[in-house]
């Protein structure tokens, strides 16, 4: 029993390391780049977006797995997977948007259009489909969703920290703005490639 428990704990640890570092959704899979580049101007805004995405990805992983296992599969309607998943994600994002508008107006305003765009964030849809393709159960799906979102949070906060430093740095006018952000993202991606192959 203890061996099985420790094995389960080690598996969860491997899932965490894999999702955050080895298969980071932004820097390794190149999903969710729109909010990654658009909301990474300040660390505060990046943390807010990262936490919102973490909440949505965790709940989306739970509800989409339930929809797949208990509705689509029994009715032989797996071909409706993408549409059903997008509807679930849209409902969750709407809930997050209403909550943030009421409870955290400054953060809501700073995120702007990128908050409702979580609905079409390919990272959120990607993790839900990855859960199904990997045959994860409910618990594994939720853990994978949360861990993948933590990887997104890490990437966007690192990017925001670098952008805050770049704002006061002397940069060639040719690279100022979006070009230097792309160069920075590319260098971060190369750095994270060092983790590739560590966990499959």
Tab-separated table of C-alpha atoms in Angstrom:
chain	number	residue	atom	x	y	z
A	1	UNK	CA	0.000	0.000	0.000
A	2	UNK	CA	2.823	2.414	0.922
A	3	UNK	CA	4.687	1.527	-2.257
A	4	UNK	CA	1.588	2.224	-4.358
A	5	UNK	CA	1.035	5.527	-2.570
A	6	UNK	CA	4.636	6.626	-3.091
A	7	UNK	CA	4.446	5.530	-6.721
A	8	UNK	CA	1.300	7.638	-7.174
A	9	UNK	CA	2.967	10.629	-5.528
A	10	UNK	CA	6.039	10.240	-7.730
A	11	UNK	CA	3.816	10.047	-10.829
A	12	UNK	CA	2.134	13.318	-9.825
A	13	UNK	CA	5.562	14.892	-9.287
A	14	UNK	CA	6.651	13.767	-12.768
A	15	UNK	CA	3.443	15.199	-14.247
A	16	UNK	CA	4.228	18.526	-12.560
A	17	UNK	CA	7.826	18.688	-13.806
A	18	UNK	CA	6.781	17.580	-17.293
A	19	UNK	CA	3.943	20.118	-17.635
A	20	UNK	CA	5.827	23.076	-16.170
A	21	UNK	CA	9.301	22.595	-17.641
A	22	UNK	CA	9.631	19.804	-20.224
A	23	UNK	CA	6.378	20.360	-22.134
A	24	UNK	CA	5.629	23.982	-21.237
A	25	UNK	CA	2.572	24.997	-23.249
A	26	UNK	CA	4.014	28.347	-24.325
A	27	UNK	CA	7.740	27.694	-24.640
A	28	UNK	CA	7.723	24.065	-25.833
A	29	UNK	CA	4.309	23.498	-27.457
A	30	UNK	CA	3.897	27.132	-28.614
A	31	UNK	CA	0.260	27.322	-27.487
A	32	UNK	CA	-1.253	30.394	-25.818
A	33	UNK	CA	1.241	32.829	-27.347
A	34	UNK	CA	-1.358	35.605	-27.813
A	35	UNK	CA	-1.889	36.405	-24.099
A	36	UNK	CA	1.734	35.468	-23.415
A	37	UNK	CA	2.951	38.317	-25.623
A	38	UNK	CA	0.030	40.692	-25.036
A	39	UNK	CA	-0.345	40.669	-21.234
A	40	UNK	CA	3.306	40.374	-20.255
A	41	UNK	CA	3.985	44.089	-19.827
A	42	UNK	CA	3.812	44.124	-16.022
A	43	UNK	CA	4.305	41.358	-13.480
A	44	UNK	CA	1.004	42.206	-11.761
A	45	UNK	CA	-1.013	41.840	-14.952
A	46	UNK	CA	0.870	38.664	-15.858
A	47	UNK	CA	0.136	37.075	-12.477
A	48	UNK	CA	-3.553	37.981	-12.798
A	49	UNK	CA	-3.804	36.477	-16.261
A	50	UNK	CA	-1.846	33.393	-15.190
A	51	UNK	CA	-4.121	32.777	-12.207
A	52	UNK	CA	-7.229	33.268	-14.354
A	53	UNK	CA	-5.905	30.771	-16.902
A	54	UNK	CA	-5.009	28.336	-14.094
A	55	UNK	CA	-8.554	28.484	-12.728
A	56	UNK	CA	-10.104	28.040	-16.176
A	57	UNK	CA	-7.756	25.233	-17.244
A	58	UNK	CA	-8.270	23.299	-14.030
A	59	UNK	CA	-12.069	23.474	-14.146
A	60	UNK	CA	-12.152	23.030	-17.931
A	61	UNK	CA	-10.118	19.834	-17.597
A	62	UNK	CA	-12.595	18.511	-15.028
A	63	UNK	CA	-15.807	19.400	-16.873
A	64	UNK	CA	-14.630	18.489	-20.381
A	65	UNK	CA	-13.439	15.069	-19.182
A	66	UNK	CA	-16.825	14.510	-17.565
A	67	UNK	CA	-18.598	15.611	-20.763
A	68	UNK	CA	-16.428	13.246	-22.809
A	69	UNK	CA	-16.777	10.235	-20.492
A	70	UNK	CA	-20.420	10.562	-19.474
A	71	UNK	CA	-22.094	12.277	-22.436
A	72	UNK	CA	-20.166	12.130	-25.714
A	73	UNK	CA	-18.773	8.591	-25.435
A	74	UNK	CA	-22.051	6.892	-24.343
A	75	UNK	CA	-23.948	8.698	-27.133
A	76	UNK	CA	-21.245	7.923	-29.734
A	77	UNK	CA	-20.831	11.661	-30.359
A	78	UNK	CA	-17.076	12.006	-29.929
A	79	UNK	CA	-17.002	14.029	-33.164
A	80	UNK	CA	-18.700	16.865	-31.210
A	81	UNK	CA	-15.721	17.062	-28.849
A	82	UNK	CA	-14.289	20.395	-30.012
A	83	UNK	CA	-17.629	22.220	-30.058
A	84	UNK	CA	-18.658	20.838	-26.668
A	85	UNK	CA	-15.297	21.712	-25.115
A	86	UNK	CA	-15.383	25.290	-26.447
A	87	UNK	CA	-18.870	25.772	-24.972
A	88	UNK	CA	-17.661	24.562	-21.566
A	89	UNK	CA	-14.586	26.811	-21.701
A	90	UNK	CA	-16.659	29.819	-22.796
A	91	UNK	CA	-19.012	29.371	-19.838
A	92	UNK	CA	-16.087	29.164	-17.402
A	93	UNK	CA	-14.407	32.255	-18.864
A	94	UNK	CA	-17.678	34.172	-18.610
A	95	UNK	CA	-17.845	33.268	-14.919
A	96	UNK	CA	-14.227	34.367	-14.340
A	97	UNK	CA	-14.817	37.617	-16.231
A	98	UNK	CA	-17.910	38.510	-14.167
A	99	UNK	CA	-16.098	37.683	-10.922
A	100	UNK	CA	-13.021	39.770	-11.780
A	101	UNK	CA	-15.139	42.694	-12.997
A	102	UNK	CA	-16.930	42.751	-9.629
A	103	UNK	CA	-14.108	41.822	-7.254
A	104	UNK	CA	-10.950	43.162	-8.999
A	105	UNK	CA	-11.853	46.075	-11.335
A	106	UNK	CA	-8.261	47.388	-11.788
A	107	UNK	CA	-6.983	43.953	-12.816
A	108	UNK	CA	-10.053	43.433	-15.010
A	109	UNK	CA	-9.308	46.699	-16.846
A	110	UNK	CA	-5.589	45.940	-17.180
A	111	UNK	CA	-6.246	42.553	-18.798
A	112	UNK	CA	-8.631	44.158	-21.280
A	113	UNK	CA	-9.561	42.121	-24.330
A	114	UNK	CA	-7.191	39.290	-23.373
A	115	UNK	CA	-9.477	38.071	-20.567
A	116	UNK	CA	-12.438	37.082	-22.816
A	117	UNK	CA	-9.882	35.754	-25.317
A	118	UNK	CA	-9.120	32.926	-22.862
A	119	UNK	CA	-12.193	31.331	-24.475
A	120	UNK	CA	-10.277	30.907	-27.725
A	121	UNK	CA	-6.885	30.397	-26.063
A	122	UNK	CA	-5.512	27.344	-27.820
A	123	UNK	CA	-3.650	26.317	-24.651
A	124	UNK	CA	-6.925	25.842	-22.763
A	125	UNK	CA	-8.538	23.864	-25.572
A	126	UNK	CA	-5.263	22.035	-26.180
A	127	UNK	CA	-4.950	20.724	-22.618
A	128	UNK	CA	-8.542	19.454	-22.605
A	129	UNK	CA	-8.009	17.510	-25.834
A	130	UNK	CA	-4.609	16.286	-24.626
A	131	UNK	CA	-6.276	14.889	-21.498
A	132	UNK	CA	-8.667	12.829	-23.615
A	133	UNK	CA	-5.987	11.672	-26.063
A	134	UNK	CA	-3.794	10.610	-23.124
A	135	UNK	CA	-6.720	8.637	-21.605
A	136	UNK	CA	-6.458	10.491	-18.303
A	137	UNK	CA	-9.102	9.957	-15.625
A	138	UNK	CA	-10.818	12.820	-13.811
A	139	UNK	CA	-8.092	13.399	-11.222
A	140	UNK	CA	-5.232	13.126	-13.721
A	141	UNK	CA	-7.044	15.479	-16.113
A	142	UNK	CA	-7.482	18.138	-13.424
A	143	UNK	CA	-3.862	17.780	-12.274
A	144	UNK	CA	-2.562	17.987	-15.836
A	145	UNK	CA	-4.713	21.053	-16.473
A	146	UNK	CA	-3.529	22.828	-13.327
A	147	UNK	CA	0.125	21.871	-13.848
A	148	UNK	CA	0.035	23.001	-17.492
A	149	UNK	CA	-1.502	26.301	-16.381
A	150	UNK	CA	1.256	26.717	-13.792
A	151	UNK	CA	3.736	26.325	-16.652
A	152	UNK	CA	1.873	29.089	-18.505
A	153	UNK	CA	1.950	31.221	-15.333
A	154	UNK	CA	5.706	30.701	-14.957
A	155	UNK	CA	6.358	31.625	-18.596
A	156	UNK	CA	4.209	34.768	-18.605
A	157	UNK	CA	5.601	36.042	-15.272
A	158	UNK	CA	9.192	35.489	-16.460
A	159	UNK	CA	8.362	37.329	-19.682
A	160	UNK	CA	6.766	40.211	-17.759
A	161	UNK	CA	9.798	40.517	-15.481
A	162	UNK	CA	12.111	40.687	-18.492
A	163	UNK	CA	9.849	43.230	-20.241
A	164	UNK	CA	9.898	45.485	-17.165
A	165	UNK	CA	13.699	45.473	-17.325
A	166	UNK	CA	13.697	46.041	-21.079
A	167	UNK	CA	11.464	49.096	-20.648
A	168	UNK	CA	14.383	50.952	-19.039
A	169	UNK	CA	17.135	49.403	-21.166
A	170	UNK	CA	18.844	50.997	-24.147
A	171	UNK	CA	17.575	49.067	-27.162
A	172	UNK	CA	18.037	49.769	-30.850
A	173	UNK	CA	14.931	51.519	-32.277
A	174	UNK	CA	14.641	48.680	-34.788
A	175	UNK	CA	14.012	46.176	-31.980
A	176	UNK	CA	11.900	48.351	-29.685
A	177	UNK	CA	8.457	46.963	-28.815
A	178	UNK	CA	7.167	43.746	-30.336
A	179	UNK	CA	10.420	42.656	-32.083
A	180	UNK	CA	12.393	42.514	-28.825
A	181	UNK	CA	9.498	40.590	-27.232
A	182	UNK	CA	9.751	37.951	-29.974
A	183	UNK	CA	13.534	37.742	-29.555
A	184	UNK	CA	13.097	37.359	-25.788
A	185	UNK	CA	10.440	34.669	-26.222
A	186	UNK	CA	12.722	32.798	-28.622
A	187	UNK	CA	15.638	32.872	-26.176
A	188	UNK	CA	13.374	31.687	-23.345
A	189	UNK	CA	12.154	28.842	-25.547
A	190	UNK	CA	15.742	27.825	-26.291
A	191	UNK	CA	16.486	27.838	-22.554
A	192	UNK	CA	13.504	25.594	-21.841
A	193	UNK	CA	14.654	23.196	-24.586
A	194	UNK	CA	17.284	22.109	-22.071
A	195	UNK	CA	14.513	20.256	-20.211
A	196	UNK	CA	13.283	18.394	-23.309
A	197	UNK	CA	13.751	14.637	-23.186
A	198	UNK	CA	14.161	14.634	-19.394
A	199	UNK	CA	10.632	13.251	-18.977
A	200	UNK	CA	8.597	11.667	-21.774
